[in-house]
PDB file of C-alpha atoms and ligand atoms in Angstrom:
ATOM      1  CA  UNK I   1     111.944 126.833  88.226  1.00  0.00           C
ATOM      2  CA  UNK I   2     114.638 124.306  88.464  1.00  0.00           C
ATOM      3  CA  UNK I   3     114.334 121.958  91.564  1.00  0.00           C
ATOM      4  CA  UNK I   4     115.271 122.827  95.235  1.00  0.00           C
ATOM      5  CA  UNK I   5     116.604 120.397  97.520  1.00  0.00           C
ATOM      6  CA  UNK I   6     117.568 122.077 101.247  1.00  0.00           C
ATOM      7  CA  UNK I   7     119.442 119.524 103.730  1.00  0.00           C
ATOM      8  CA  UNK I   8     119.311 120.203 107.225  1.00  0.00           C
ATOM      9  CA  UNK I   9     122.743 118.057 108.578  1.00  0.00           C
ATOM     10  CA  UNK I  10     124.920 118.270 111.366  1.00  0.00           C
ATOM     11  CA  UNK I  11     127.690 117.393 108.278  1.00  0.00           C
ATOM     12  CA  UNK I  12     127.176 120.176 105.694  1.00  0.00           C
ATOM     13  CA  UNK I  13     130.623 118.876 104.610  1.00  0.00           C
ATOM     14  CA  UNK I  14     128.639 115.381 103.059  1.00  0.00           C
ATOM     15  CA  UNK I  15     127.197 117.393 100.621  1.00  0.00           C
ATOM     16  CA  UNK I  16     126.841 117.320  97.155  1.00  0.00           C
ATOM     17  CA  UNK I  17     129.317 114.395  97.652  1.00  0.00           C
ATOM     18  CA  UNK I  18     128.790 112.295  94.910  1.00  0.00           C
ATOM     19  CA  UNK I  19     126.515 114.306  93.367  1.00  0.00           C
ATOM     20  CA  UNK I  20     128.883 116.879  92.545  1.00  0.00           C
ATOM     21  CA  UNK I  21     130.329 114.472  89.755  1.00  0.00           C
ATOM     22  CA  UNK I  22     129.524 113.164  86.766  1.00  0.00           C
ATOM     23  CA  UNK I  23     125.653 113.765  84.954  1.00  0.00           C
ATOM     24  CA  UNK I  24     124.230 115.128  88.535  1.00  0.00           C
ATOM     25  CA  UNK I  25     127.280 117.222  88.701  1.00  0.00           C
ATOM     26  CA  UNK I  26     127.131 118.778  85.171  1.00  0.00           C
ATOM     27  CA  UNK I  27     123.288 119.247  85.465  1.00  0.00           C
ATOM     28  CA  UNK I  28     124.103 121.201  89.109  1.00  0.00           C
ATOM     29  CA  UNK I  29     126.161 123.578  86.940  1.00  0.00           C
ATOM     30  CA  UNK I  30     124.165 124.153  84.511  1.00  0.00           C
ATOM     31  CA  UNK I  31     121.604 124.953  87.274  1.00  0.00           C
ATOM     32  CA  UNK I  32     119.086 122.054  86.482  1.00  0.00           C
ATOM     33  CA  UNK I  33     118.845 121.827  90.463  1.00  0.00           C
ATOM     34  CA  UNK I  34     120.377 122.854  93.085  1.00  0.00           C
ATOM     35  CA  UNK I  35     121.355 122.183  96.301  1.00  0.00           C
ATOM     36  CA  UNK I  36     121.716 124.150  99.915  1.00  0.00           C
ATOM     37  CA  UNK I  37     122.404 122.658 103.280  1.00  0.00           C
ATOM     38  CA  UNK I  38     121.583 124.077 106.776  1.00  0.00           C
ATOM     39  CA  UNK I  39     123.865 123.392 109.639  1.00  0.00           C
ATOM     40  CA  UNK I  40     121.628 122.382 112.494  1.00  0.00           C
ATOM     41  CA  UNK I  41     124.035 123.541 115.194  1.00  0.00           C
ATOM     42  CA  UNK I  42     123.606 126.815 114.197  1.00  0.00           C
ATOM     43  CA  UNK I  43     120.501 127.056 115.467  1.00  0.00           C
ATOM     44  CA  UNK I  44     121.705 125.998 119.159  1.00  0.00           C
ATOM     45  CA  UNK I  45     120.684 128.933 121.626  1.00  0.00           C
ATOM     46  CA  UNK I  46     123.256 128.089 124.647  1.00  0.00           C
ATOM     47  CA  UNK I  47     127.236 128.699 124.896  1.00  0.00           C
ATOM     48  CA  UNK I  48     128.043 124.721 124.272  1.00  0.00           C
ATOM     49  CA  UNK I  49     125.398 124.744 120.758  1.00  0.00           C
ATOM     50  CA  UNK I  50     124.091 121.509 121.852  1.00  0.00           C
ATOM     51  CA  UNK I  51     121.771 119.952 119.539  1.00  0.00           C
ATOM     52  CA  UNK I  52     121.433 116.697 121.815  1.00  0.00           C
ATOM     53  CA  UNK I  53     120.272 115.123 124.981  1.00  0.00           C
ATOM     54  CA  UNK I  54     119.875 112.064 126.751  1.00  0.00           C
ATOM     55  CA  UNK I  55     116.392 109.539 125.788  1.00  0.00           C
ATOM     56  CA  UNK I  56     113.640 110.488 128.095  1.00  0.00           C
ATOM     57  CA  UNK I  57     113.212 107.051 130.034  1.00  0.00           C
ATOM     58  CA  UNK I  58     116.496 105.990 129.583  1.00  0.00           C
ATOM     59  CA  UNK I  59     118.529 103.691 127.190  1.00  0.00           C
ATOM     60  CA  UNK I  60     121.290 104.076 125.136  1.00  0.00           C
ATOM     61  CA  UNK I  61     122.256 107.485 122.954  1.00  0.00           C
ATOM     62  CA  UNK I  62     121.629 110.956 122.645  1.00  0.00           C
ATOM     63  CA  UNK I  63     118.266 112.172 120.490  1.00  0.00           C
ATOM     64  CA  UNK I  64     118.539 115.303 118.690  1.00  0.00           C
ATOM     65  CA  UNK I  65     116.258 118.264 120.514  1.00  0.00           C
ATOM     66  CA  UNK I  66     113.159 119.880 118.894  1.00  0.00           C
ATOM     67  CA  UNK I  67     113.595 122.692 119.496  1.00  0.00           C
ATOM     68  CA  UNK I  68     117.149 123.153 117.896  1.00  0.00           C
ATOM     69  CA  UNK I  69     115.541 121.565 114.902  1.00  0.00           C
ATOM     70  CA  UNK I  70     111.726 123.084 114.713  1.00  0.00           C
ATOM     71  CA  UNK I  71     114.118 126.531 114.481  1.00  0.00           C
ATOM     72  CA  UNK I  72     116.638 125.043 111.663  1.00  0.00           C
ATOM     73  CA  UNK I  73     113.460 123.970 109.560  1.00  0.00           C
ATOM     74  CA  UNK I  74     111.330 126.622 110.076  1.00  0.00           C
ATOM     75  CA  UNK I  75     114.359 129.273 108.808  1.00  0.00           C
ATOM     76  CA  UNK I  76     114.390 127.112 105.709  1.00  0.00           C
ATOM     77  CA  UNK I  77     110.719 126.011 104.827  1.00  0.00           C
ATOM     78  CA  UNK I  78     108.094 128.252 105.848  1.00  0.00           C
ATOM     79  CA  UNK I  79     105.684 129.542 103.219  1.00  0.00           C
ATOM     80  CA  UNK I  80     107.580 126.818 101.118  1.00  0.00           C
ATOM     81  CA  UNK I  81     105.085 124.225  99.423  1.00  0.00           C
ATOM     82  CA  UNK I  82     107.944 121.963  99.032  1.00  0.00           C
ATOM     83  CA  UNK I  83     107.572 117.951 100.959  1.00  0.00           C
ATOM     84  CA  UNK I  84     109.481 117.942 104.236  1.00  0.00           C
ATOM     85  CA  UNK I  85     111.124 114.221 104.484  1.00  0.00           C
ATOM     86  CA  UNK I  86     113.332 112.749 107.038  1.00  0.00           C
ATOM     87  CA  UNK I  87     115.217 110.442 106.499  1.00  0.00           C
ATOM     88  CA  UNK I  88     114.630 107.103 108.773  1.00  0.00           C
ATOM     89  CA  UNK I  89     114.534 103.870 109.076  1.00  0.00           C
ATOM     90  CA  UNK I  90     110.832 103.712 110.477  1.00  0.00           C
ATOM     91  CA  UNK I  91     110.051 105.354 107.287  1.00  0.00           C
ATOM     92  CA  UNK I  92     108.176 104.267 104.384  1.00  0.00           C
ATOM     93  CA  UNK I  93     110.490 101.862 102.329  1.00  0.00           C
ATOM     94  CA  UNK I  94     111.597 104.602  98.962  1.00  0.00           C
ATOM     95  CA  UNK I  95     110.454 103.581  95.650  1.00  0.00           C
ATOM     96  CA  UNK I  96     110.712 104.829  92.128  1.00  0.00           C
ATOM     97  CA  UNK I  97     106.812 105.548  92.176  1.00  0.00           C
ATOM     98  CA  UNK I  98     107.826 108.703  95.337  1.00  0.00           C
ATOM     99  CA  UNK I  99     111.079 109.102  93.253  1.00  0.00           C
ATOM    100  CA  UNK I 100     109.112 110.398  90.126  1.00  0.00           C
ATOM    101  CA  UNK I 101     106.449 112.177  92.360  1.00  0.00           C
ATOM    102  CA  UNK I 102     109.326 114.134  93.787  1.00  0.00           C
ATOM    103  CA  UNK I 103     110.936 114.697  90.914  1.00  0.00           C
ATOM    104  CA  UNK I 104     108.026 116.214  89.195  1.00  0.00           C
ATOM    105  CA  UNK I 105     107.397 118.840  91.902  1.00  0.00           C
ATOM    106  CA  UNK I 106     109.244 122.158  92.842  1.00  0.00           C
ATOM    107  CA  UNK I 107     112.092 120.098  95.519  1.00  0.00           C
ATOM    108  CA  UNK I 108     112.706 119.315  99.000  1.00  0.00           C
ATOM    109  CA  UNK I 109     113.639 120.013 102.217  1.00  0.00           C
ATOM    110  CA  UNK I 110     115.323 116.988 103.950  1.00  0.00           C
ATOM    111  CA  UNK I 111     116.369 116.538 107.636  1.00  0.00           C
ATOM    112  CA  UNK I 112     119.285 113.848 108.144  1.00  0.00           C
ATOM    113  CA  UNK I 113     118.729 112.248 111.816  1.00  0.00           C
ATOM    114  CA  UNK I 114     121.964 111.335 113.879  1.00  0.00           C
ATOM    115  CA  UNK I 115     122.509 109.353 117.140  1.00  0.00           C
ATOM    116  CA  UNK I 116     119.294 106.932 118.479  1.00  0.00           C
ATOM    117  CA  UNK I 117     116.975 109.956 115.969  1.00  0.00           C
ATOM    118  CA  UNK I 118     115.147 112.808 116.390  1.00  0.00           C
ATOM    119  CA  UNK I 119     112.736 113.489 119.315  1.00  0.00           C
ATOM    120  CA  UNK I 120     108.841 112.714 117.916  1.00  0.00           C
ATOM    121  CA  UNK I 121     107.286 115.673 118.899  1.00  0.00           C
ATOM    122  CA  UNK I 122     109.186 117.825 116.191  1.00  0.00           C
ATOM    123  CA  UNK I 123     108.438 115.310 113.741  1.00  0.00           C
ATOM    124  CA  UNK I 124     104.533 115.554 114.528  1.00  0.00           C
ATOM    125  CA  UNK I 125     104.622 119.112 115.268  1.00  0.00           C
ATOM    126  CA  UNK I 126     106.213 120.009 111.493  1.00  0.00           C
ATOM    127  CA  UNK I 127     104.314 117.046 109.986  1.00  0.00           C
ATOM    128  CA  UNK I 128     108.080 115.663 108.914  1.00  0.00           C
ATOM    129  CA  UNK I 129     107.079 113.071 106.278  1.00  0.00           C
ATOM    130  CA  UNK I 130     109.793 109.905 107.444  1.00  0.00           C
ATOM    131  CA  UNK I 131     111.193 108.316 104.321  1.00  0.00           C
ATOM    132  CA  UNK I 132     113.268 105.105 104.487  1.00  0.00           C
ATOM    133  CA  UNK I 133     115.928 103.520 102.144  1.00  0.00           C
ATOM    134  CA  UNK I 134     115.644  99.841 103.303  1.00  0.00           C
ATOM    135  CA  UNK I 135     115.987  97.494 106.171  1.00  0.00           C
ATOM    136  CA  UNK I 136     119.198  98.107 107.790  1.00  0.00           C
ATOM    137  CA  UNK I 137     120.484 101.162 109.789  1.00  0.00           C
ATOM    138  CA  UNK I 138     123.009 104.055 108.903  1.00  0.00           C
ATOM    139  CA  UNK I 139     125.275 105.677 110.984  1.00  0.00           C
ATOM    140  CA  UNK I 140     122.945 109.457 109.874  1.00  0.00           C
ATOM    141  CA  UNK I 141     120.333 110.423 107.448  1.00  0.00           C
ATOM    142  CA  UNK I 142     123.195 111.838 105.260  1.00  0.00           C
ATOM    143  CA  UNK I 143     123.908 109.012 102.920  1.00  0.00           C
ATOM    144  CA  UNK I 144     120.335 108.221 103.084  1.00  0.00           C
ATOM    145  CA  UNK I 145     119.367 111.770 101.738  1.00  0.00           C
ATOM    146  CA  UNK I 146     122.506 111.544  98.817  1.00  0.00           C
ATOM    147  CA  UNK I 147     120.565 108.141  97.841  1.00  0.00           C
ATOM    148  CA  UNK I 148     117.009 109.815  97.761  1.00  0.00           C
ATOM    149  CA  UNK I 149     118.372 112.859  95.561  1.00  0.00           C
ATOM    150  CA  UNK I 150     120.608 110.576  93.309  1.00  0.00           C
ATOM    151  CA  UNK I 151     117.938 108.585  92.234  1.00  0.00           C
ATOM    152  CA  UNK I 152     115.622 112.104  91.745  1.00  0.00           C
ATOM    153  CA  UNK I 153     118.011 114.157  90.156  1.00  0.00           C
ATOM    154  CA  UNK I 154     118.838 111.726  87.281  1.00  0.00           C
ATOM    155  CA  UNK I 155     115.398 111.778  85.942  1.00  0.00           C
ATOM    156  CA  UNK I 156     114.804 115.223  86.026  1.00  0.00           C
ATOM    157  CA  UNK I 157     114.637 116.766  82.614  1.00  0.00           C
ATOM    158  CA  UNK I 158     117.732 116.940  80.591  1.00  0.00           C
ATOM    159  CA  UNK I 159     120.024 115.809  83.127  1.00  0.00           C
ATOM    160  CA  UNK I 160     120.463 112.262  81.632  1.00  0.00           C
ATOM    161  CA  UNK I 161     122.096 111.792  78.106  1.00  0.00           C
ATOM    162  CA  UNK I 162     119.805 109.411  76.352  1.00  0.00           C
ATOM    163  CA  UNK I 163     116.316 110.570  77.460  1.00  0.00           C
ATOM    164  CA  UNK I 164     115.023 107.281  77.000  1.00  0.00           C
ATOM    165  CA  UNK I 165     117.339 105.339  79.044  1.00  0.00           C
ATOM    166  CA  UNK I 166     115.110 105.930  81.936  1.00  0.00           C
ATOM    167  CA  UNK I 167     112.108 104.660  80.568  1.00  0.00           C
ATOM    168  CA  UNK I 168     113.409 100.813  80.602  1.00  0.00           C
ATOM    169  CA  UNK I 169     114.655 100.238  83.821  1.00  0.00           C
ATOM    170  CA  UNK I 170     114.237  98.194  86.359  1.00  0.00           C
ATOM    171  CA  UNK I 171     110.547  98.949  88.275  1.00  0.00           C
ATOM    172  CA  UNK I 172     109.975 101.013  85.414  1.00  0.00           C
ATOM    173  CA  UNK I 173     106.689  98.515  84.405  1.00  0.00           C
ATOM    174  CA  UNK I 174     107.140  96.813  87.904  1.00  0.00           C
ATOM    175  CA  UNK I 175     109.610  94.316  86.407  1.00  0.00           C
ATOM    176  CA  UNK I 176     113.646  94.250  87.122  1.00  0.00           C
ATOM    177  CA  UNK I 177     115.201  94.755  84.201  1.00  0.00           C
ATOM    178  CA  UNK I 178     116.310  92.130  81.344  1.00  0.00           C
ATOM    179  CA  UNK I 179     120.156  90.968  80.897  1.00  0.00           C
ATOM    180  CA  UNK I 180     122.668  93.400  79.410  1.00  0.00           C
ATOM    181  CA  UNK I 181     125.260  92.330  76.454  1.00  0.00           C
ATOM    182  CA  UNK I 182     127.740  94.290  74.478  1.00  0.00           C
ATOM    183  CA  UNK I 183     130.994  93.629  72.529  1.00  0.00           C
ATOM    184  CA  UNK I 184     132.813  91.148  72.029  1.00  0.00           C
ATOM    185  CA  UNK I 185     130.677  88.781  70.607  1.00  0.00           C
ATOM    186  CA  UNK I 186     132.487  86.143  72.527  1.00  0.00           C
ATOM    187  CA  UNK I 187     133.626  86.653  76.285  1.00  0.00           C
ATOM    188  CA  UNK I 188     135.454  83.474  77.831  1.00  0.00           C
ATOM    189  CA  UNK I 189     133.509  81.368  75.566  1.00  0.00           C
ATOM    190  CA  UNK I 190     130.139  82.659  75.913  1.00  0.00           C
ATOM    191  CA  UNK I 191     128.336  84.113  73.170  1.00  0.00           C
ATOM    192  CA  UNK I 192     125.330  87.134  73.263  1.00  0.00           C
ATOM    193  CA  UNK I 193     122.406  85.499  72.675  1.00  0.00           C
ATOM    194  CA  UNK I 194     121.940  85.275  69.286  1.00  0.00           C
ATOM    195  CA  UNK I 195     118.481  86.936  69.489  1.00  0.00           C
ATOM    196  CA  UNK I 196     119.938  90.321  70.115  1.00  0.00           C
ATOM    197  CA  UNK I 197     121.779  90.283  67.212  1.00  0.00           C
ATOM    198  CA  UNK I 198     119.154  89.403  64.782  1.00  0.00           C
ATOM    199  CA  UNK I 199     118.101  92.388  63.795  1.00  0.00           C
ATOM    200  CA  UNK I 200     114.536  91.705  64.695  1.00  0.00           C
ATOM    201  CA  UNK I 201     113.286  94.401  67.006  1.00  0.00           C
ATOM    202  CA  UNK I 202     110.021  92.666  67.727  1.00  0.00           C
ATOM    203  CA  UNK I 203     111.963  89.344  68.745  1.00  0.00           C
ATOM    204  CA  UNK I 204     114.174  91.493  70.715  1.00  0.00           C
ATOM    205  CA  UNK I 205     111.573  92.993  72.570  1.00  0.00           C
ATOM    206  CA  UNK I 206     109.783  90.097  73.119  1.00  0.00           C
ATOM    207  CA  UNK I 207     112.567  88.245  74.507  1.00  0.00           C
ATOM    208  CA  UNK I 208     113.560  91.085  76.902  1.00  0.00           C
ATOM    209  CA  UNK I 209     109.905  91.316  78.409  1.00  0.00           C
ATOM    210  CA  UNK I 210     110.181  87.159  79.086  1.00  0.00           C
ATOM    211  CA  UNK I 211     113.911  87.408  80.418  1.00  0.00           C
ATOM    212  CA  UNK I 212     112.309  90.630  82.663  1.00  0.00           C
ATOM    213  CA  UNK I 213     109.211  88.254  83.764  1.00  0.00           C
ATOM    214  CA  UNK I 214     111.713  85.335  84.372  1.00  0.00           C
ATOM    215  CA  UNK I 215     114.183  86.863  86.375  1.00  0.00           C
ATOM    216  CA  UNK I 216     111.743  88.983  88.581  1.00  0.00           C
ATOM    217  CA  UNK I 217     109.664  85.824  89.264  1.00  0.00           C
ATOM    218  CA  UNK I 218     113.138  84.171  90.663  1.00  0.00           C
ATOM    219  CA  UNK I 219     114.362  87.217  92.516  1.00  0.00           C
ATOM    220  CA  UNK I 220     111.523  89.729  93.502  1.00  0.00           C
ATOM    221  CA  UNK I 221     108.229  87.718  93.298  1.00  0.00           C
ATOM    222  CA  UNK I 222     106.586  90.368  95.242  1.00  0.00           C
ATOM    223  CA  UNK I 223     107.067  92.909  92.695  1.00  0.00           C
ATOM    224  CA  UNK I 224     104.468  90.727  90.262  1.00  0.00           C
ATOM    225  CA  UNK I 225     102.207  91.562  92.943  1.00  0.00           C
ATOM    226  CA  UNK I 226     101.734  94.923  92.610  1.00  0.00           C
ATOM    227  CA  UNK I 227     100.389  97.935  90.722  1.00  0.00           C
ATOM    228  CA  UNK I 228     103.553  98.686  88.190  1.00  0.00           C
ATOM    229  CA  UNK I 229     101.994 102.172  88.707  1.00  0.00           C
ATOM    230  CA  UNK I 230     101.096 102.735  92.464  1.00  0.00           C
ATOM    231  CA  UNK I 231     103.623  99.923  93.307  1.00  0.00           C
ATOM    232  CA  UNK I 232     100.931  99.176  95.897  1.00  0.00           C
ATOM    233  CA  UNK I 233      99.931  95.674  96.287  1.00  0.00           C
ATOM    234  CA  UNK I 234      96.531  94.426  93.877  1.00  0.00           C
ATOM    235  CA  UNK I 235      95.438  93.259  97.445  1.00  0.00           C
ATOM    236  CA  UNK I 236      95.558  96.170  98.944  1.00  0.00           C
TER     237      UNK I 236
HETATM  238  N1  SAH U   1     117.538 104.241 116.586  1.00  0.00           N
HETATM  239  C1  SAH U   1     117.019 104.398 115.275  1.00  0.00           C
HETATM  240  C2  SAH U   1     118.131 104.421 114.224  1.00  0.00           C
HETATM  241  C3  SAH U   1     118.968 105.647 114.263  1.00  0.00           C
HETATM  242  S1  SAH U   1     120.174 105.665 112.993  1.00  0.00           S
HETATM  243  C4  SAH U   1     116.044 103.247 114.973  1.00  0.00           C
HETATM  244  O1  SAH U   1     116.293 102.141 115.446  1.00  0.00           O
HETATM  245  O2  SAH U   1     115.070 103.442 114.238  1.00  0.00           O
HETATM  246  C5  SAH U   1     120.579 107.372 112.901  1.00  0.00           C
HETATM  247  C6  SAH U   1     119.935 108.144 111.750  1.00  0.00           C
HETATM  248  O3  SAH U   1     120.359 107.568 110.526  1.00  0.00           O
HETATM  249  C7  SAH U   1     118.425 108.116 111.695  1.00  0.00           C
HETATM  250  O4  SAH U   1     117.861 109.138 112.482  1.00  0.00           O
HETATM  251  C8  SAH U   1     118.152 108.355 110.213  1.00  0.00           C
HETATM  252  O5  SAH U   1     118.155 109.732 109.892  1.00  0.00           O
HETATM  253  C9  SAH U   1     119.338 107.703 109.535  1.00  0.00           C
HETATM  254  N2  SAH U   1     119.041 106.361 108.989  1.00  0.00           N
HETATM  255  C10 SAH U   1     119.505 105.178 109.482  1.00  0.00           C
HETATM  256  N3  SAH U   1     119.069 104.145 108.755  1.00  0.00           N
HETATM  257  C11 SAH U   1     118.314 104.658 107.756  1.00  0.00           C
HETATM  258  C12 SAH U   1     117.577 104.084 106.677  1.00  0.00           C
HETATM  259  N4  SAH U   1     117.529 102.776 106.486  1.00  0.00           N
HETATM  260  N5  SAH U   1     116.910 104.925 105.847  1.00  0.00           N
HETATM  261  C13 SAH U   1     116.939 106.262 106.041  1.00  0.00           C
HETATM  262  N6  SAH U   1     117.604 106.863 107.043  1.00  0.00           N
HETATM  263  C14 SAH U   1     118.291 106.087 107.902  1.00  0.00           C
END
């Protein structure tokens, strides 16, 4: 069974977007996954299919009803052992750790939030698991959700070209990545460094783990902190 993603969206339209191109594309033809989206208005019950209302106490924006949406995700996912994720930015922050969790399972069902979000007791009520993609906030869950199944979809089996490639990436081994190079051997002066064109495969290697140590020591500190597995903190 390939894997299942289901979007529930008030902009059907959004989707597969990107993913509709290039590996993710070819690998949706081929039936590798798929995708279906659900149209939360159409589950609406009066004449104006309102799938909004005003924040109980006040303040600014609408917050999309649970009822509306309890009946959207409950015609999609019942007797379905697939994770149920919305997308938000109260969520906890994505990594690649979830990403190959998800990946390895049978799909998902996501719900894309619009306006101010989506009232709590739906979220409680179908035990909505709330999934962030970092500290800043979207206009809707939709580009959100096209992020979260990017990054899934290209490490599902047989979807990328070189197999490998995925296996030395950045937070692959909780390190970022070492420096790229290619042809020419000279670029405005600057040459490759001349370990990569050695021939030694041990020096190479060696090098790259050093240049990965280095640079995530400048830029992500935090990441030499945890569990390249869990991606949980050794502290915690
Ligand atoms: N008022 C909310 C933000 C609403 S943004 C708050 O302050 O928490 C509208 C919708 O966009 C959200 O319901 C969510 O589905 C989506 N969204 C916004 N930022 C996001 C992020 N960083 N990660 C995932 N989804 C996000």
């Amino acid at each position: 069974m390939s894997f299942r993603a289901t979007v529930l969206t008030l902009y059907p339209e959004m989707f597969p977007g990107h993913l509709g191109v290039s590996l993710a594309g070819k690998a949706l033809e081929r039936g590798q996954w798929s995708i279906e989206t659900v149209q939360i208005r159409d589950f609406a019950e009066d004449k104006h299919r309102t799938v909004d209302d005003t924040p109980a106490g006040g303040g600014a924006g609408m917050v999309l009803k649970p009822d509306v949406l309890a009946r959207a995700i409950d015609r999609v996912s019942i007797n379905d052992d697939r994770p149920r994720l919305l997308m938000s930015p109260r969520g906890r922050p994505l990594t690649q750790e979830r990403v190959r969790d998800l990946a390895a399972g049978p799909g998902v069902v996501i719900v894309c939030g619009r306006f101010e979000g989506v009232d709590q007791r739906v979220i409680d009520a179908r035990n909505l698991e709330e999934v962030s993609i970092g500290d800043y906030i979207l206009s809707g869950g939709e580009p959100a959700a096209l992020v979260l199944l990017d990054a899934v979809v290209r490490i599902l089996p047989g979807v990328m070209g070189n197999e490998l490639s995925g296996v030395h990436e950045s937070f692959e081994g909780g390190l970022l990545e070492h420096p790229h190079y290619t042809r020419p051997q000279v670029f405005e002066g600057q040459e490759i460094p001349s370990v990569l064109t050695s021939g030694n495969h041990s020096a190479i290697a060696k090098w790259r783990e050093a240049e990965a140590r280095k640079l995530t020591a400048e830029r992500r500190p935090d990441l030499l902190e945890r569990d390249p597995k869990s991606g949980k903190r050794f502290s915690e």
